[in-house]
Amino acid sequence: MGYRVNFLPENKEVEVETDTTLLQAAEKAGIVLNTLCGGEGLCGQCRLQVTDGKAQADKNAIGFFSKDELQKGYVLACQTKIEDDLTVTVPEKSRAGETHVLTEGTAIAYSEPEKVVLHRRPYDPASFFEPLVSKVFLELPEPTLADNIADIERITRELRRKVGRDYYEISLACLQNLAEKLRQYDWRVTVTVAWHGNSGQILNIEGGDTTDCHYGLAIDVGTTTVVVQLIDMTTGKVMGVEGSHNLQARFGEDVISRMVFACGRGSLEEVHKAIITNINNLLSTLSQNKKVDVNDITAIVAAGNTTMSHFLLDLMPCNIRLEPYVPTATLYPQVTARELGIQIHPQGILEVMPCVASYVGGDIVAGILASGLADKPEIKCLIDVGTNGEIVIGNNEWLVCCSASAGPAFEGGGSRCGMRAARGAIQKVKVENNEVTYETIGKAKPRGLCGSGFIDIIYELVRNGIIGPEGKFDRPRSDKRLTDEDDPRYILAFSDETESGEEVSISESEIANLIKSKGAVFAAIKSLADYVGLKFDQLDTIYVAGGFGSSLDINKAVAIGLLPDIDTRRIQFIGNSSVMGARMALLSTPAFEKAIDISKKMTNIELSNYPPFMDEFIAALFLPHTDRNLFPSVRY
Amino acid sequence: MGYRVNFLPENKEVEVETDTTLLQAAEKAGIVLNTLCGGEGLCGQCRLQVTDGKAQADKNAIGFFSKDELQKGYVLACQTKIEDDLTVTVPEKSRAGETHVLTEGTAIAYSEPEKVVLHRRPYDPASFFEPLVSKVFLELPEPTLADNIADIERITRELRRKVGRDYYEISLACLQNLAEKLRQYDWRVTVTVAWHGNSGQILNIEGGDTTDCHYGLAIDVGTTTVVVQLIDMTTGKVMGVEGSHNLQARFGEDVISRMVFACGRGSLEEVHKAIITNINNLLSTLSQNKKVDVNDITAIVAAGNTTMSHFLLDLMPCNIRLEPYVPTATLYPQVTARELGIQIHPQGILEVMPCVASYVGGDIVAGILASGLADKPEIKCLIDVGTNGEIVIGNNEWLVCCSASAGPAFEGGGSRCGMRAARGAIQKVKVENNEVTYETIGKAKPRGLCGSGFIDIIYELVRNGIIGPEGKFDRPRSDKRLTDEDDPRYILAFSDETESGEEVSISESEIANLIKSKGAVFAAIKSLADYVGLKFDQLDTIYVAGGFGSSLDINKAVAIGLLPDIDTRRIQFIGNSSVMGARMALLSTPAFEKAIDISKKMTNIELSNYPPFMDEFIAALFLPHTDRNLFPSVRY
């Protein structure tokens, strides 16, 4: 005996059995909902409005809704069993894999700091640009009796003359129609070559001059979000950027729950395929928007943490989460992207950024590469705030690092109005006399808050005395912006201001979570600095990376106690340094080799085995910190 | 309207249309006949006896039969159209792809001289044995918190300790179940590694110690015959040898006609598949006889002329035969044998010996490697008599070579009783007072004559005055051993002495062909020596290679004018040097690298562009030569 569920606005009806959840029904209808927590009722992202039929929000899910919303029939899809024929409306915000294009503004914000960083590279600027794969156009002399070397030798001889490497490797596939192709195109061909040190691997030979059409992808495979940059391999320019939530989220919010899924009740294959689908979707959008033939894309560099790197390559990560935390590999073989199902040129290659250990991944190695942290003798620090916070301190001779679980708060996960840095995200907030002004990405109507918006609002709330240093609301409940709920919410944008007609707000418990996140990050920085015996002001520069959004306000990030209180001119926000590093490696063989060196040089400090960390964490659960001496410049 | 043909002894009946040849009918019945000439009526190998029904030998085919045979209903299958229901008996000798096992005697004969050559290698004997692929057993320490490097790094660390190379490459496939495998087998695994210079490519990782089971193949892909050696990769020993006619022969006897077929009325695919079938058949016989699991075979080195190398790798050779004679490649990529359909370990590799030019192939490069010709300053000569005769003169500094078409005579092709050096082949002949004594391979009843047998019989006939120096019979026709035919035949073994009940004999026209063959080879040697300004006695050593059989009599080969008349202690018969060189490369990475050096160093002299060659050829069509001064030691 089953029920019918009709999903709006698609008007798509499915029949389901008893005991089915609304989430499963939506899947059956082909509607992919945002389930950051893997359908555990924890993230509150899969909100649906039941407009016809009887359904009730699960008790545990009630906290995610206002009274008004509960009355309007809002439920969490994952926590709601179907016990009636239903009509359900799916809000835009509840859909997974948001494919909203990052606005140009955001794309520029991503790439601007990179440009600065690229110019600071220690590599000779003339030789920096040495893409992992390049296209070379050759006009070959026709063979004669006096010069009748083999066809492929004619090509490599010309390559040696023109490019100057010694040794060329070629696959059988490239040889198989070569004789015909050369003669058909009058000895004018374009050769696609992947470079390794002094040797080249010929991936493709095509007739005529096609050097103008040559593209690559730099990918950040984050636990929460996936970002793909389309790169013109001839100029090195970023042609476009697309990002989306990691579709793996439906198997669990964090890497641990996804490993548990892949190694237990689920399968590695499902988790692997999810990320491949992510990449293909983003790739497809990019290639359509930018009118690029996917067959002209010949190289990919992907950076991700160690677990994500395993999932991407279809490697079992089961031992990463079990003591003694052993990954299958930290250096990965070059693979053909098509082997993994990624739809670029059939011979196109994919490189995965080297990782260091189970919890120090290729994303942080990419960040070190992008920031130039390992280039000079000055001691610098890199703080990458993703779902895991990763900290590196070091210089051109030594590197130590650690990681701490920060949760997805700064990436827009785990709270009702959190979203990643996409169109409509509130990225800047100012509160003055209880009047809120904000700025959204793309100047669109607000849809939610991204990481930089959360930092701003917390700072503004504490500065205005609306919350106290422990994060509790300190105002009469009658305040027009404060709701009268068990977990009261401060409203930034009222329903008439927003795109969806739902208010954008932040609750006391969400603030508590953000304080935990910033506390974990700060405690990790402090512990690592103590470990190597350095005071914060001995750090020449602090680079801050992460998907906060385009305009992280460094001063406010210091003021809430997320970042150390040093001269803020020495703190530099560099955005998504993972995708930046991936792009550098894509565009520079020496940079990719440097990344391998970096990965081998890094020493990982396991904070769970480092007792002072927990004390530091507890001391940091305060705005800005229980020890005000650590934040002398902060005044509120 | 069709006919029925019943083939005996199989008792297999097929129905065929009008205009079908017996050859096509046999194919339909699944009976593969020996058609060296590609079904052109030239080689006389596809002899069938029509025992019931009406069929007549084609006029042009009559020369291949005695009167007695014609009366008994013998025809050439390729030249006989079916015009009646027939019963046909297929003699054993007419079947293609003879899979008669080479006798141990022959196998030893192949390997004995090799042993000598191997010991003369300039490589340090301690380091000579460095197989292209080796298996290494590792007992790994279990990971601990203090030593929790990645699984694959644990393997490469131990490999570096145990084997000492720096860099290891691994395919994704090997990583994919690695974590599980290591733990299942208690960290005891056997790693299969292919070596390239200072780096290793991990092909396979299996549980436990399997180092005892590791095999490779050395293959000579000859135009006429294909020889496969099964090698124990742990000891370097030859475990077995199998040979057969090249199945490509049905597309043409020589490389030119096969290229015409592949590039014209036929397809490359058919010709490619024929050689793969050859190899798989021989491999299957070897693995069954020697009880070897084909999955324990991890490496193949194949040597062949340039056209054969192209066919093996499925590369179009069309431009090899057209001025200016350009092959697709002379250096070939390492491939996975399975890519080509060869049934060894799925990750097992196949290397093809480097070639020099369109008509100087990897077989001759292998011969130079095997003979050690390019190792020392002494000037030496290598003469490889296959379907093409190839000559090299040189030392460790320079190498010149040339090739001349010798035809298949010395490999047992093109004559009624010719066969390759297999069980039952007459390999030694002595004639005294018109009494013939002979020795066969495997001491079996005679089945035919192999190359060394042909050389012996020609020498014996001319020494006894049975033929004159121009190769014509000089005896009364009434001689009991001489048949009364237009093309009289000298009988070596009467029908009651032979296995098949058919006499073994040689005809005047076959003798003329052999004189042409030896003339072409000698003229090529003489031309090349003149080209570099050397007299024969300035050659330190002459190595003679080829599929003559196990016991080439050097003195007789000189006496008929095939080889230069120098002190025969300086002439050394080294057998199949192509398969020897392939085996050396298989067992020694430095040897394989040396082969690449050799191929790059060689200068090819195109005899068709060298006018003196034709004069030399005409002068050599005499026993031993028109210029007796060139053969001072020859007395007959």
PDB file of N, CA, C and O in Angstrom, chain B residues 11 80 82 118 148 153 207 229 286 297 300 307 316 320 329 349 357 366 377 408 433 476 479 503 538 560 590 601 627:
ATOM      1  N   ASN B  11      37.228 -36.068 -41.885  1.00  0.00           N
ATOM      2  CA  ASN B  11      35.873 -36.423 -42.299  1.00  0.00           C
ATOM      3  C   ASN B  11      34.927 -35.257 -42.065  1.00  0.00           C
ATOM      4  O   ASN B  11      33.845 -35.380 -41.505  1.00  0.00           O
ATOM      5  N   THR B  80      42.904 -24.866 -57.577  1.00  0.00           N
ATOM      6  CA  THR B  80      41.934 -25.844 -58.055  1.00  0.00           C
ATOM      7  C   THR B  80      40.511 -25.408 -57.750  1.00  0.00           C
ATOM      8  O   THR B  80      40.135 -25.275 -56.585  1.00  0.00           O
ATOM      9  N   ILE B  82      36.519 -26.022 -57.627  1.00  0.00           N
ATOM     10  CA  ILE B  82      35.701 -27.201 -57.372  1.00  0.00           C
ATOM     11  C   ILE B  82      34.585 -27.287 -58.411  1.00  0.00           C
ATOM     12  O   ILE B  82      33.817 -26.334 -58.577  1.00  0.00           O
ATOM     13  N   LEU B 118      76.360 -15.165 -24.511  1.00  0.00           N
ATOM     14  CA  LEU B 118      76.017 -14.442 -23.286  1.00  0.00           C
ATOM     15  C   LEU B 118      77.241 -14.275 -22.397  1.00  0.00           C
ATOM     16  O   LEU B 118      77.442 -13.241 -21.797  1.00  0.00           O
ATOM     17  N   ASN B 148      53.261   5.910  10.212  1.00  0.00           N
ATOM     18  CA  ASN B 148      51.985   5.712   9.527  1.00  0.00           C
ATOM     19  C   ASN B 148      51.974   6.306   8.123  1.00  0.00           C
ATOM     20  O   ASN B 148      51.004   6.904   7.687  1.00  0.00           O
ATOM     21  N   GLU B 153      53.624   4.003  -0.046  1.00  0.00           N
ATOM     22  CA  GLU B 153      54.935   4.530   0.341  1.00  0.00           C
ATOM     23  C   GLU B 153      55.694   3.488   1.179  1.00  0.00           C
ATOM     24  O   GLU B 153      56.920   3.366   1.093  1.00  0.00           O
ATOM     25  N   GLY B 207      49.433 -11.035  -2.964  1.00  0.00           N
ATOM     26  CA  GLY B 207      49.670 -11.477  -1.599  1.00  0.00           C
ATOM     27  C   GLY B 207      50.661 -12.634  -1.538  1.00  0.00           C
ATOM     28  O   GLY B 207      50.708 -13.475  -2.431  1.00  0.00           O
ATOM     29  N   GLN B 229      60.119 -18.215 -27.188  1.00  0.00           N
ATOM     30  CA  GLN B 229      60.816 -18.885 -26.087  1.00  0.00           C
ATOM     31  C   GLN B 229      60.143 -18.510 -24.775  1.00  0.00           C
ATOM     32  O   GLN B 229      59.865 -17.333 -24.538  1.00  0.00           O
ATOM     33  N   LEU B 286      53.087 -23.718 -25.076  1.00  0.00           N
ATOM     34  CA  LEU B 286      54.184 -23.648 -24.112  1.00  0.00           C
ATOM     35  C   LEU B 286      53.675 -23.696 -22.682  1.00  0.00           C
ATOM     36  O   LEU B 286      54.215 -24.407 -21.837  1.00  0.00           O
ATOM     37  N   ILE B 297      53.186 -14.781 -16.521  1.00  0.00           N
ATOM     38  CA  ILE B 297      54.045 -14.214 -17.566  1.00  0.00           C
ATOM     39  C   ILE B 297      53.808 -12.713 -17.586  1.00  0.00           C
ATOM     40  O   ILE B 297      52.688 -12.260 -17.793  1.00  0.00           O
ATOM     41  N   ILE B 300      57.229  -9.434 -22.339  1.00  0.00           N
ATOM     42  CA  ILE B 300      57.546  -9.972 -23.653  1.00  0.00           C
ATOM     43  C   ILE B 300      58.502  -9.014 -24.340  1.00  0.00           C
ATOM     44  O   ILE B 300      58.302  -7.806 -24.290  1.00  0.00           O
ATOM     45  N   THR B 307      58.520  -4.143 -40.967  1.00  0.00           N
ATOM     46  CA  THR B 307      57.132  -4.388 -41.364  1.00  0.00           C
ATOM     47  C   THR B 307      56.443  -5.290 -40.341  1.00  0.00           C
ATOM     48  O   THR B 307      55.311  -5.022 -39.927  1.00  0.00           O
ATOM     49  N   MET B 316      49.944   0.946 -39.416  1.00  0.00           N
ATOM     50  CA  MET B 316      49.875   0.894 -40.873  1.00  0.00           C
ATOM     51  C   MET B 316      51.282   0.982 -41.461  1.00  0.00           C
ATOM     52  O   MET B 316      51.991   1.960 -41.219  1.00  0.00           O
ATOM     53  N   ILE B 320      56.087   2.104 -46.003  1.00  0.00           N
ATOM     54  CA  ILE B 320      57.355   1.385 -45.996  1.00  0.00           C
ATOM     55  C   ILE B 320      57.740   0.952 -47.402  1.00  0.00           C
ATOM     56  O   ILE B 320      58.902   0.962 -47.780  1.00  0.00           O
ATOM     57  N   ALA B 329      57.147   4.255 -37.235  1.00  0.00           N
ATOM     58  CA  ALA B 329      58.043   4.377 -36.088  1.00  0.00           C
ATOM     59  C   ALA B 329      59.140   3.329 -36.186  1.00  0.00           C
ATOM     60  O   ALA B 329      58.938   2.254 -36.772  1.00  0.00           O
ATOM     61  N   ILE B 349      53.855  -6.408 -19.795  1.00  0.00           N
ATOM     62  CA  ILE B 349      54.299  -5.462 -20.818  1.00  0.00           C
ATOM     63  C   ILE B 349      54.843  -6.168 -22.047  1.00  0.00           C
ATOM     64  O   ILE B 349      55.253  -7.323 -21.994  1.00  0.00           O
ATOM     65  N   ALA B 357      65.401   1.278 -40.035  1.00  0.00           N
ATOM     66  CA  ALA B 357      64.769   1.914 -41.197  1.00  0.00           C
ATOM     67  C   ALA B 357      63.748   0.923 -41.745  1.00  0.00           C
ATOM     68  O   ALA B 357      63.549  -0.153 -41.183  1.00  0.00           O
ATOM     69  N   ALA B 366      68.622  -7.009 -32.830  1.00  0.00           N
ATOM     70  CA  ALA B 366      68.726  -8.076 -31.831  1.00  0.00           C
ATOM     71  C   ALA B 366      69.943  -8.946 -32.111  1.00  0.00           C
ATOM     72  O   ALA B 366      70.660  -9.364 -31.194  1.00  0.00           O
ATOM     73  N   PRO B 377      86.348  -3.058 -30.349  1.00  0.00           N
ATOM     74  CA  PRO B 377      86.885  -2.332 -31.516  1.00  0.00           C
ATOM     75  C   PRO B 377      87.112  -3.206 -32.749  1.00  0.00           C
ATOM     76  O   PRO B 377      87.161  -2.682 -33.861  1.00  0.00           O
ATOM     77  N   PRO B 408      62.572 -17.362 -49.341  1.00  0.00           N
ATOM     78  CA  PRO B 408      62.389 -18.241 -48.183  1.00  0.00           C
ATOM     79  C   PRO B 408      63.114 -19.579 -48.306  1.00  0.00           C
ATOM     80  O   PRO B 408      62.909 -20.462 -47.479  1.00  0.00           O
ATOM     81  N   ASN B 433      79.547 -42.150 -53.362  1.00  0.00           N
ATOM     82  CA  ASN B 433      79.257 -43.209 -54.336  1.00  0.00           C
ATOM     83  C   ASN B 433      77.760 -43.323 -54.593  1.00  0.00           C
ATOM     84  O   ASN B 433      77.208 -44.425 -54.637  1.00  0.00           O
ATOM     85  N   PRO B 476      73.460 -39.383 -65.954  1.00  0.00           N
ATOM     86  CA  PRO B 476      72.425 -39.999 -66.796  1.00  0.00           C
ATOM     87  C   PRO B 476      71.110 -40.062 -66.048  1.00  0.00           C
ATOM     88  O   PRO B 476      71.059 -40.294 -64.844  1.00  0.00           O
ATOM     89  N   ASP B 479      69.994 -42.790 -63.541  1.00  0.00           N
ATOM     90  CA  ASP B 479      70.419 -42.906 -62.148  1.00  0.00           C
ATOM     91  C   ASP B 479      69.221 -43.198 -61.267  1.00  0.00           C
ATOM     92  O   ASP B 479      68.172 -42.559 -61.383  1.00  0.00           O
ATOM     93  N   GLU B 503      58.507 -39.395 -51.075  1.00  0.00           N
ATOM     94  CA  GLU B 503      59.949 -39.252 -51.106  1.00  0.00           C
ATOM     95  C   GLU B 503      60.373 -37.825 -50.759  1.00  0.00           C
ATOM     96  O   GLU B 503      59.604 -36.885 -50.937  1.00  0.00           O
ATOM     97  N   GLN B 538      89.931  -9.038 -43.530  1.00  0.00           N
ATOM     98  CA  GLN B 538      90.079  -8.010 -42.490  1.00  0.00           C
ATOM     99  C   GLN B 538      88.972  -8.110 -41.438  1.00  0.00           C
ATOM    100  O   GLN B 538      88.972  -7.382 -40.462  1.00  0.00           O
ATOM    101  N   ILE B 560      79.717 -23.696 -51.073  1.00  0.00           N
ATOM    102  CA  ILE B 560      78.728 -23.417 -52.134  1.00  0.00           C
ATOM    103  C   ILE B 560      78.700 -21.925 -52.479  1.00  0.00           C
ATOM    104  O   ILE B 560      77.927 -21.488 -53.341  1.00  0.00           O
ATOM    105  N   PRO B 590      69.972  -3.106 -19.209  1.00  0.00           N
ATOM    106  CA  PRO B 590      71.076  -2.451 -19.942  1.00  0.00           C
ATOM    107  C   PRO B 590      71.212  -2.974 -21.365  1.00  0.00           C
ATOM    108  O   PRO B 590      71.545  -2.220 -22.277  1.00  0.00           O
ATOM    109  N   LYS B 601      72.670   4.068 -34.043  1.00  0.00           N
ATOM    110  CA  LYS B 601      74.021   4.210 -34.558  1.00  0.00           C
ATOM    111  C   LYS B 601      74.157   3.673 -35.988  1.00  0.00           C
ATOM    112  O   LYS B 601      75.129   3.974 -36.664  1.00  0.00           O
ATOM    113  N   ASP B 627      84.088 -15.998 -60.034  1.00  0.00           N
ATOM    114  CA  ASP B 627      85.467 -15.611 -59.745  1.00  0.00           C
ATOM    115  C   ASP B 627      86.043 -16.561 -58.694  1.00  0.00           C
ATOM    116  O   ASP B 627      85.910 -16.339 -57.495  1.00  0.00           O
TER     117      ASP B 627
END
